C-alpha cells in the first residue's frame, strides 16, 4: 500500500510531493498527461505564491526565467493611470511579483521532483474512488488498475474525479467570462517606441472590457496580454474546441478591441493586430460551489487547489492558493504520519486545517470576484465613469497596497500555530 497517492501533477500536486519529501514521507504522483504535453499561457505569481516556492528552494531559479516587477498600473480606456497596485515588493513582502510562462513553472517543479527521486506515473487517468476504508482509500484508473494508499490527495484541477465522492453534485459552473491570451515581441510593435501612454505592466479598463499587458520573460521584451471577454457557456467540449480554433479567437479579439469607437489605446490595438495566431490560448472562467469540507468522511481523501475551490483568474491567486493548500496540508500529513500520532485525533487536526484554509479562501474569492466585476464591459457610459471613479478612489484611499497586504504577506507556515 502507498503512503500518499497524489492525483494530478499541475501546480498543487508536485508542490505537495516536494513538501512531503522534505518530511521524508513517501508519495507517488499520478498524472493523466504525458511528460511532454505543453500548456500555453502565462501566470502572475504574487509574493504569497513565491514564498511557498522559496520554502522549496525553487524561487531563485524561477526568478531568472520570468519578468520581475512591483507595480501594476490600472488605466482607463484612454490610457490615463487611475492608480498603481504593488503586486509585489521586496521591501514589503520580500518578493517582487513574477510573470512567467506556466510551462516553465511546471518544468521546474517536475525537474525538482525528479531530482528528489519522487515517482511520477504519467498517462494515468484517475476515474474515481473505489472505496474509503478505516485506514486507507482505494482509487481506480482508466486502465483498470486500482491503487490503495493511506491518504489520497486530489490535485486534479477543476474537473476533479475525487471531488464528487466528497461532495456529490459539486460540478463547476461557468462564470460568464473568458480569457484570451496572446504574445507579441516588443521589437515588432511600432507604438511601443512612440508615446503610447501606458506604463507596463498595466491593466486597461475600457468601456468594452479589460486588457492586461504584462511582459513575461526576464528581459521584458516578450509582451503577453490577457483579454477578458463576456461569453456564453459552450460546455466542456465546446471550450476545448474553441481553444484549438485560434482563428476564431483572433476574430473575437479583432471584433472587440480594434474598432475605433471602442476606444482602446493604440498599443492594445497593435498588440491584437500583430499577434501571431499560433500564440493564442483561451480559458473559460469556471468556479466550484463552496464546499464545507475538503476531506472525506474518514479523512483519507482530500481535495486541494482548483479541485477544492477554483478561483477565477481575475486576482492572480489561483496557483497561489494551490501552492498554499499543498504546503499547509503537507504539515498536517507530517503530523498525522508521525509514529506518536494518536489516530483518534485525525478528524480534529483535519478540521483545524480546513478551518484555517477556508477562512482565507473565502476572503481571497471575495477579493478576486470584485476584481472580476471591474473587468466586465460597462453597458452605459455613466456606469463606466463610476467604475473608473471607484478604482481611482480605492487607490487614493488605500494607497498602492490596494488592500491586498493581508493576501500577499501570508506565510503558509502560520498553519502550524492553528494545528497546535
Ligand atoms: C487563464 C488563466 C489565467 C490564470 N492566471 C493566474 C495567475 O496569474 N496567477 C495565479 O496564481 N493563478 C492563475 N490562474 C489559476 C491557476 O492556473 C490555477 O488555479 C492552478 O493551475 C491550479 O492548480 P492545480 O494544481 O489545483 O490544478 P491544475 O494546474 O489544473 O493541475 C491539475 C492537474 O491534474 C491533472 N489531471 C486532471 N484530471 C486528472 C485525472 N482524472 N487523473 C490524473 N490527472 C488528472 C491535469 O492534467 C493537471 O496536470 C489562472 C488560470 C487561468 C485559467
Coordinates of C-alpha atoms and ligand atoms in Angstrom, one line a residue:
X1 CA 0.0 0.0 0.0
X2 CA 1.3 3.5 -0.8
X3 CA 1.6 6.1 1.9
X4 CA 0.3 9.1 -0.1
X5 CA -1.1 9.0 -3.6
X6 CA -1.4 12.4 -5.3
X7 CA -3.7 12.8 -8.3
X8 CA -2.5 15.5 -10.7
X9 CA 0.8 16.9 -11.5
X10 CA -0.2 20.5 -12.3
X11 CA 0.6 23.2 -9.7
X12 CA -0.5 21.8 -6.3
X13 CA 0.5 18.2 -6.9
X14 CA 4.3 18.5 -7.3
X15 CA 4.4 21.2 -4.6
X16 CA 2.7 18.8 -2.1
X17 CA 5.0 16.0 -3.2
X18 CA 8.1 18.1 -2.6
X19 CA 7.0 19.2 0.9
X20 CA 6.2 15.6 1.8
X21 CA 9.6 14.6 0.6
X22 CA 11.1 17.3 2.9
X23 CA 9.3 15.4 5.8
X24 CA 10.6 12.0 4.4
X25 CA 7.0 10.9 3.6
X26 CA 6.9 8.7 0.5
X27 CA 4.4 9.6 -2.2
X28 CA 3.6 8.9 -5.8
X29 CA 2.1 11.4 -8.3
X30 CA -0.4 10.1 -10.9
X31 CA -0.8 12.4 -14.0
X32 CA -3.1 11.9 -16.9
X33 CA -1.0 13.8 -19.4
X34 CA 2.4 12.7 -20.8
X35 CA 5.6 14.5 -19.7
X36 CA 6.0 16.4 -22.9
X37 CA 2.5 17.8 -23.1
X38 CA 2.6 21.6 -23.4
X39 CA 0.2 24.1 -21.8
X40 CA 0.3 27.6 -23.1
X41 CA -0.2 30.9 -21.3
X42 CA 1.5 32.9 -18.5
X43 CA 0.7 33.3 -14.9
X44 CA 1.5 36.0 -12.4
X45 CA 2.9 34.7 -9.1
X46 CA 2.3 37.1 -6.2
X47 CA 4.6 37.2 -3.1
X48 CA 2.4 34.6 -1.2
X49 CA 2.9 32.1 -4.1
X50 CA 6.6 32.8 -4.3
X51 CA 7.1 32.4 -0.6
X52 CA 5.9 28.8 -0.9
X53 CA 8.3 28.1 -3.8
X54 CA 11.1 29.8 -1.8
X55 CA 10.4 27.3 1.1
X56 CA 11.2 24.6 -1.5
X57 CA 14.3 26.4 -2.8
X58 CA 12.9 26.8 -6.3
X59 CA 12.2 30.5 -6.3
X60 CA 15.7 31.7 -7.2
X61 CA 15.6 29.5 -10.4
X62 CA 12.2 30.8 -11.4
X63 CA 13.0 34.4 -10.8
X64 CA 15.6 34.3 -13.5
X65 CA 13.1 32.9 -16.1
X66 CA 10.3 35.4 -15.8
X67 CA 9.6 39.1 -15.5
X68 CA 10.0 40.6 -12.0
X69 CA 8.0 43.7 -11.2
X70 CA 6.4 45.6 -8.3
X71 CA 3.8 47.9 -9.7
X72 CA 0.8 47.1 -11.8
X73 CA -0.8 50.2 -13.3
X74 CA -4.6 50.4 -13.6
X75 CA -5.5 52.6 -16.6
X76 CA -8.7 53.7 -18.2
X77 CA -9.5 53.2 -21.9
X78 CA -7.6 56.3 -22.9
X79 CA -4.5 55.2 -21.0
X80 CA -4.9 57.5 -18.1
X81 CA -3.4 55.9 -15.0
X82 CA -6.1 55.7 -12.2
X83 CA -3.8 54.1 -9.7
X84 CA -0.9 51.7 -9.2
X85 CA -1.0 48.5 -7.2
X86 CA 2.1 46.9 -5.5
X87 CA 1.6 43.4 -6.9
X88 CA 4.8 42.6 -5.2
X89 CA 7.5 44.4 -3.3
X90 CA 10.9 43.4 -2.0
X91 CA 10.5 45.9 0.8
X92 CA 7.0 45.0 1.9
X93 CA 6.8 41.3 1.2
X94 CA 10.4 40.2 0.4
X95 CA 9.4 39.3 -3.1
X96 CA 8.7 41.2 -6.3
X97 CA 5.8 39.8 -8.4
X98 CA 6.8 37.4 -11.1
X99 CA 5.1 37.0 -14.5
X100 CA 6.2 33.7 -16.1
X101 CA 5.2 31.0 -18.6
X102 CA 3.0 28.4 -16.9
X103 CA 5.0 25.7 -18.6
X104 CA 8.3 27.0 -17.0
X105 CA 6.8 26.7 -13.5
X106 CA 5.7 23.1 -14.3
X107 CA 9.0 22.2 -15.8
X108 CA 10.9 23.4 -12.7
X109 CA 8.6 21.6 -10.3
X110 CA 8.8 18.4 -12.3
X111 CA 12.6 18.7 -12.5
X112 CA 12.8 19.1 -8.8
X113 CA 10.6 16.1 -8.2
X114 CA 12.8 14.0 -10.5
X115 CA 15.9 15.3 -8.7
X116 CA 14.5 14.2 -5.4
X117 CA 13.5 10.7 -6.8
X118 CA 9.8 11.3 -6.4
X119 CA 7.9 8.8 -8.7
X120 CA 5.6 10.3 -11.3
X121 CA 3.3 7.9 -13.2
X122 CA 2.4 9.6 -16.4
X123 CA -0.6 8.8 -18.6
X124 CA -2.6 7.6 -15.6
X125 CA -6.1 8.9 -15.6
X126 CA -7.9 8.6 -12.3
X127 CA -11.6 7.8 -12.8
X128 CA -12.8 7.9 -9.2
X129 CA -12.9 6.5 -5.7
X130 CA -13.5 2.8 -5.3
X131 CA -13.8 2.7 -1.5
X132 CA -12.7 4.5 1.6
X133 CA -11.7 2.2 4.4
X134 CA -10.8 2.9 8.1
X135 CA -7.0 3.3 7.4
X136 CA -6.8 3.8 3.6
X137 CA -8.6 4.7 0.4
X138 CA -8.7 2.9 -2.9
X139 CA -8.9 4.8 -6.2
X140 CA -9.2 3.5 -9.7
X141 CA -7.7 4.3 -13.0
X142 CA -8.9 4.2 -16.6
X143 CA -6.5 1.4 -17.5
X144 CA -8.3 -0.8 -14.8
X145 CA -5.6 -0.5 -12.1
X146 CA -6.7 0.1 -8.5
X147 CA -4.4 1.8 -6.1
X148 CA -4.6 1.8 -2.3
X149 CA -3.0 4.4 -0.2
X150 CA -3.1 5.6 3.4
X151 CA -4.0 9.0 2.1
X152 CA -5.2 10.2 -1.3
X153 CA -4.9 13.8 -2.3
X154 CA -6.8 15.1 -5.3
X155 CA -4.9 17.9 -7.0
X156 CA -6.6 17.1 -10.3
X157 CA -7.9 20.5 -11.1
X158 CA -11.4 21.9 -11.6
X159 CA -12.9 18.8 -13.2
X160 CA -11.7 16.6 -10.3
X161 CA -12.7 13.0 -10.3
X162 CA -12.4 12.7 -6.5
X163 CA -14.4 15.8 -5.5
X164 CA -17.8 14.1 -6.4
X165 CA -17.0 11.4 -3.8
X166 CA -16.5 14.0 -1.1
X167 CA -19.2 16.5 -2.3
X168 CA -21.7 15.0 -4.8
X169 CA -23.2 17.4 -7.2
X170 CA -20.4 20.0 -7.0
X171 CA -20.0 20.4 -10.7
X172 CA -18.1 23.5 -11.8
X173 CA -20.2 26.3 -13.4
X174 CA -19.2 28.9 -16.0
X175 CA -18.9 32.4 -14.6
X176 CA -19.9 34.3 -17.8
X177 CA -16.3 35.5 -18.5
X178 CA -13.5 34.0 -20.5
X179 CA -9.9 35.0 -21.1
X180 CA -7.9 35.1 -24.3
X181 CA -4.1 35.3 -24.1
X182 CA -1.6 36.1 -26.8
X183 CA 2.1 37.1 -27.1
X184 CA 3.9 39.6 -29.2
X185 CA 7.6 40.5 -29.2
X186 CA 8.3 44.1 -28.3
X187 CA 10.5 44.7 -31.3
X188 CA 7.5 44.0 -33.6
X189 CA 5.5 46.9 -32.0
X190 CA 5.7 50.4 -33.5
X191 CA 3.6 52.1 -30.8
X192 CA 5.9 50.9 -28.0
X193 CA 8.6 53.2 -29.4
X194 CA 6.2 56.1 -29.6
X195 CA 4.3 57.7 -26.7
X196 CA 1.7 55.0 -26.2
X197 CA 0.7 56.4 -22.8
X198 CA 0.8 53.1 -20.9
X199 CA 3.1 52.2 -18.1
X200 CA 3.8 48.4 -18.3
X201 CA 2.7 46.1 -16.8
X202 CA -0.8 47.5 -16.8
X203 CA -4.4 46.7 -16.8
X204 CA -6.6 48.7 -19.2
X205 CA -10.2 49.0 -18.0
X206 CA -12.1 50.1 -21.2
X207 CA -15.8 50.6 -21.6
X208 CA -15.9 47.5 -23.7
X209 CA -13.8 45.2 -21.5
X210 CA -10.4 44.9 -19.9
X211 CA -7.0 44.1 -21.3
X212 CA -3.9 43.3 -19.2
X213 CA -0.5 43.8 -20.8
X214 CA 2.4 42.1 -19.0
X215 CA 5.9 41.2 -20.0
X216 CA 6.6 37.5 -19.4
X217 CA 10.3 37.0 -19.8
X218 CA 13.3 38.2 -17.8
X219 CA 14.3 41.0 -20.2
X220 CA 10.7 42.1 -20.6
X221 CA 10.7 42.1 -24.5
X222 CA 8.1 39.4 -24.7
X223 CA 4.7 41.0 -24.2
X224 CA 1.9 38.7 -23.1
X225 CA -1.6 40.0 -22.8
X226 CA -4.8 38.8 -21.2
X227 CA -8.1 40.0 -22.6
X228 CA -11.3 39.4 -20.5
X229 CA -14.5 38.9 -22.5
X230 CA -18.1 38.1 -21.7
X231 CA -19.2 34.9 -23.3
X232 CA -22.0 32.3 -23.5
X233 CA -21.3 28.9 -22.0
X234 CA -20.1 26.4 -24.6
X235 CA -19.9 23.3 -22.5
X236 CA -16.7 21.4 -21.8
X237 CA -16.2 20.1 -25.3
X238 CA -17.1 23.4 -26.9
X239 CA -14.5 25.2 -24.8
X240 CA -11.9 22.6 -25.8
X241 CA -12.8 23.1 -29.4
X242 CA -12.5 26.9 -29.1
X243 CA -9.1 26.7 -27.6
X244 CA -7.9 24.9 -30.7
X245 CA -9.6 27.3 -33.1
X246 CA -7.1 30.1 -32.9
X247 CA -8.6 31.8 -35.9
X248 CA -11.9 32.2 -34.1
X249 CA -10.1 33.6 -31.0
X250 CA -8.4 36.1 -33.3
X251 CA -11.7 37.2 -34.7
X252 CA -13.2 37.6 -31.2
X253 CA -10.3 39.9 -30.3
X254 CA -10.5 41.9 -33.5
X255 CA -14.2 42.5 -33.1
X256 CA -13.8 43.7 -29.5
X257 CA -10.5 45.7 -29.5
X258 CA -9.9 47.0 -33.0
X259 CA -12.9 49.3 -33.8
X260 CA -12.0 52.9 -33.2
X261 CA -15.4 53.6 -31.4
X262 CA -14.5 51.0 -28.7
X263 CA -11.7 53.4 -27.7
X264 CA -8.8 51.2 -26.8
X265 CA -5.3 52.7 -26.7
X266 CA -3.0 52.3 -29.8
X267 CA -0.8 49.7 -28.0
X268 CA -3.8 47.5 -27.3
X269 CA -4.9 47.7 -31.0
X270 CA -1.4 47.0 -32.3
X271 CA -1.0 44.0 -29.9
X272 CA -4.2 42.5 -31.2
X273 CA -3.3 43.2 -34.9
X274 CA 0.3 41.8 -34.6
X275 CA -0.4 38.7 -32.5
X276 CA 0.9 35.6 -34.2
X277 CA -2.3 33.5 -34.3
X278 CA -0.5 30.4 -33.0
X279 CA 0.3 32.1 -29.7
X280 CA -3.4 32.5 -28.8
X281 CA -4.9 30.5 -26.0
X282 CA -8.3 30.7 -24.2
X283 CA -9.8 29.7 -20.9
X284 CA -13.4 29.9 -19.6
X285 CA -13.5 31.2 -16.0
X286 CA -15.2 28.4 -14.1
X287 CA -16.0 28.2 -10.4
X288 CA -16.7 25.4 -8.0
X289 CA -19.6 25.7 -5.5
X290 CA -18.4 26.5 -1.9
X291 CA -17.6 23.1 -0.2
X292 CA -18.0 22.9 3.5
X293 CA -15.3 20.3 3.7
X294 CA -12.2 19.3 1.6
X295 CA -11.9 15.9 3.1
X296 CA -13.9 12.6 3.0
X297 CA -15.9 11.2 6.0
X298 CA -13.0 9.0 7.2
X299 CA -10.4 11.7 6.4
X300 CA -8.5 9.5 4.0
X301 CA -9.2 11.6 0.9
X302 CA -8.5 15.3 0.4
X303 CA -9.1 17.8 -2.4
X304 CA -6.7 20.8 -2.8
X305 CA -6.2 23.6 -5.3
X306 CA -8.7 24.1 -8.1
X307 CA -10.3 20.8 -7.3
X308 CA -11.4 22.3 -4.0
X309 CA -12.1 25.9 -4.8
X310 CA -11.3 27.0 -8.3
X311 CA -10.7 30.8 -8.1
X312 CA -11.4 32.9 -11.2
X313 CA -8.1 34.2 -12.6
X314 CA -9.0 37.8 -12.1
X315 CA -7.0 38.2 -8.9
X316 CA -3.9 36.3 -9.9
X317 CA -4.3 33.9 -6.9
X318 CA -5.4 30.5 -8.2
X319 CA -1.9 29.0 -8.3
X320 CA -1.0 30.8 -5.1
X321 CA -3.9 29.1 -3.3
X322 CA -3.0 25.7 -4.8
X323 CA 0.6 26.2 -3.5
X324 CA -0.6 27.3 0.0
X325 CA -3.0 24.4 0.2
X326 CA -0.2 22.0 -0.7
X327 CA 2.3 23.4 1.8
X328 CA -0.2 23.5 4.7
X329 CA -1.6 20.0 4.0
X330 CA 1.9 18.7 4.0
X331 CA 2.4 19.9 7.6
X332 CA -0.9 18.1 8.5
X333 CA 0.2 14.9 6.9
X334 CA 3.6 15.1 8.6
X335 CA 1.9 15.3 12.0
X336 CA -0.6 12.5 11.2
X337 CA 2.0 10.1 9.8
X338 CA 4.4 10.6 12.8
X339 CA 4.9 7.5 14.8
X340 CA 3.5 9.1 18.0
X341 CA 0.3 10.4 16.4
X342 CA -3.0 9.2 18.0
X343 CA -5.3 8.2 15.1
X344 CA -8.3 9.3 17.1
X345 CA -7.1 12.9 16.7
X346 CA -7.3 12.7 12.9
X347 CA -10.7 14.4 12.4
X348 CA -9.7 17.2 14.8
X349 CA -6.4 18.1 13.1
X350 CA -8.0 17.9 9.6
X351 CA -10.8 20.2 10.7
X352 CA -8.3 22.7 12.2
X353 CA -6.5 22.8 8.8
X354 CA -9.8 23.2 6.9
X355 CA -10.9 26.0 9.2
X356 CA -7.6 27.8 8.7
X357 CA -7.7 27.5 4.9
X358 CA -11.5 28.1 4.5
X359 CA -11.3 31.5 6.3
X360 CA -8.5 32.6 3.9
X361 CA -10.0 31.2 0.7
X362 CA -13.4 32.9 1.3
X363 CA -11.6 36.3 1.6
X364 CA -9.5 35.6 -1.5
X365 CA -12.6 34.6 -3.5
X366 CA -14.3 37.8 -2.4
X367 CA -11.2 39.9 -3.5
X368 CA -11.0 38.1 -6.8
X369 CA -14.7 38.4 -7.6
X370 CA -14.7 42.1 -7.0
X371 CA -11.7 42.4 -9.4
X372 CA -13.6 40.3 -11.9
X373 CA -16.6 42.6 -11.8
X374 CA -14.4 45.5 -12.7
X375 CA -13.1 43.7 -15.8
X376 CA -16.6 43.3 -17.3
X377 CA -17.8 45.7 -20.1
X378 CA -19.9 48.6 -18.9
X379 CA -23.4 48.7 -20.5
X380 CA -23.6 52.5 -20.2
X381 CA -21.1 55.4 -20.3
X382 CA -22.2 56.5 -16.8
X383 CA -21.6 53.1 -15.3
X384 CA -18.2 53.1 -16.7
X385 CA -17.4 56.5 -15.4
X386 CA -18.5 55.3 -11.9
X387 CA -16.2 52.3 -12.3
X388 CA -13.2 54.5 -13.1
X389 CA -14.0 56.7 -10.1
X390 CA -14.2 53.6 -7.8
X391 CA -10.7 52.4 -9.0
X392 CA -9.2 55.9 -8.6
X393 CA -10.8 56.4 -5.1
X394 CA -9.7 53.0 -3.9
X395 CA -6.1 53.8 -4.6
X396 CA -6.4 57.3 -3.2
X397 CA -7.9 55.8 0.0
X398 CA -5.8 52.6 0.3
X399 CA -2.6 53.6 -1.4
X400 CA -0.6 51.3 -3.6
X401 CA -1.0 48.4 -1.2
X402 CA -4.6 48.4 -2.6
X403 CA -5.9 46.5 0.5
X404 CA -4.0 43.4 -0.6
X405 CA -1.4 43.3 2.2
X406 CA -3.1 40.5 4.1
X407 CA -3.2 38.4 0.9
X408 CA 0.5 38.8 -0.1
X409 CA 2.0 38.8 3.3
X410 CA 0.6 35.3 4.2
X411 CA 3.1 32.6 5.2
X412 CA 1.8 29.0 4.9
X413 CA 3.9 28.1 8.0
X414 CA 1.3 30.0 10.0
X415 CA -0.9 27.0 9.8
X416 CA 1.4 25.3 12.4
X417 CA 0.0 27.6 15.0
X418 CA -3.5 26.7 14.0
X419 CA -2.8 23.0 14.3
X420 CA -1.3 23.2 17.8
Ligands
LIG1 C1 -6.5 32.0 -17.9 C2 -6.0 31.7 -16.6 C3 -5.0 32.5 -16.0 C4 -4.6 32.3 -14.7 N1 -3.7 33.2 -14.2 C5 -3.3 33.0 -12.9 C6 -2.3 33.9 -12.4 O1 -1.9 34.9 -13.0 N2 -1.9 33.7 -11.1 C7 -2.3 32.6 -10.4 O2 -1.9 32.4 -9.2 N3 -3.2 31.7 -10.9 C8 -3.7 31.9 -12.2 N4 -4.6 31.0 -12.7 C9 -5.1 29.9 -11.9 C10 -4.1 28.8 -11.9 O3 -3.6 28.4 -13.1 C11 -4.8 27.6 -11.2 O4 -5.5 28.0 -10.1 C12 -3.8 26.5 -10.8 O5 -3.2 25.9 -12.0 C13 -4.5 25.4 -10.0 O6 -3.5 24.4 -9.8 P1 -4.0 22.9 -9.5 O7 -2.8 22.1 -9.3 O8 -5.1 22.9 -8.5 O9 -4.7 22.4 -10.9 P2 -4.1 22.3 -12.3 O10 -2.9 23.2 -12.5 O11 -5.3 22.4 -13.3 O12 -3.5 20.8 -12.4 C14 -4.3 19.7 -12.4 C15 -3.5 18.5 -13.0 O13 -4.3 17.3 -12.8 C16 -4.2 16.6 -14.0 N5 -5.5 15.8 -14.0 C17 -6.7 16.2 -14.3 N6 -7.6 15.2 -14.2 C18 -6.9 14.1 -13.9 C19 -7.2 12.8 -13.7 N7 -8.5 12.4 -13.8 N8 -6.3 11.9 -13.4 C20 -4.9 12.3 -13.3 N9 -4.6 13.5 -13.5 C21 -5.5 14.5 -13.8 C22 -4.2 17.6 -15.1 O14 -3.6 17.1 -16.3 C23 -3.2 18.7 -14.4 O15 -1.9 18.4 -14.7 C24 -5.0 31.2 -14.0 C25 -6.0 30.3 -14.5 C26 -6.4 30.6 -15.8 C27 -7.5 29.7 -16.3

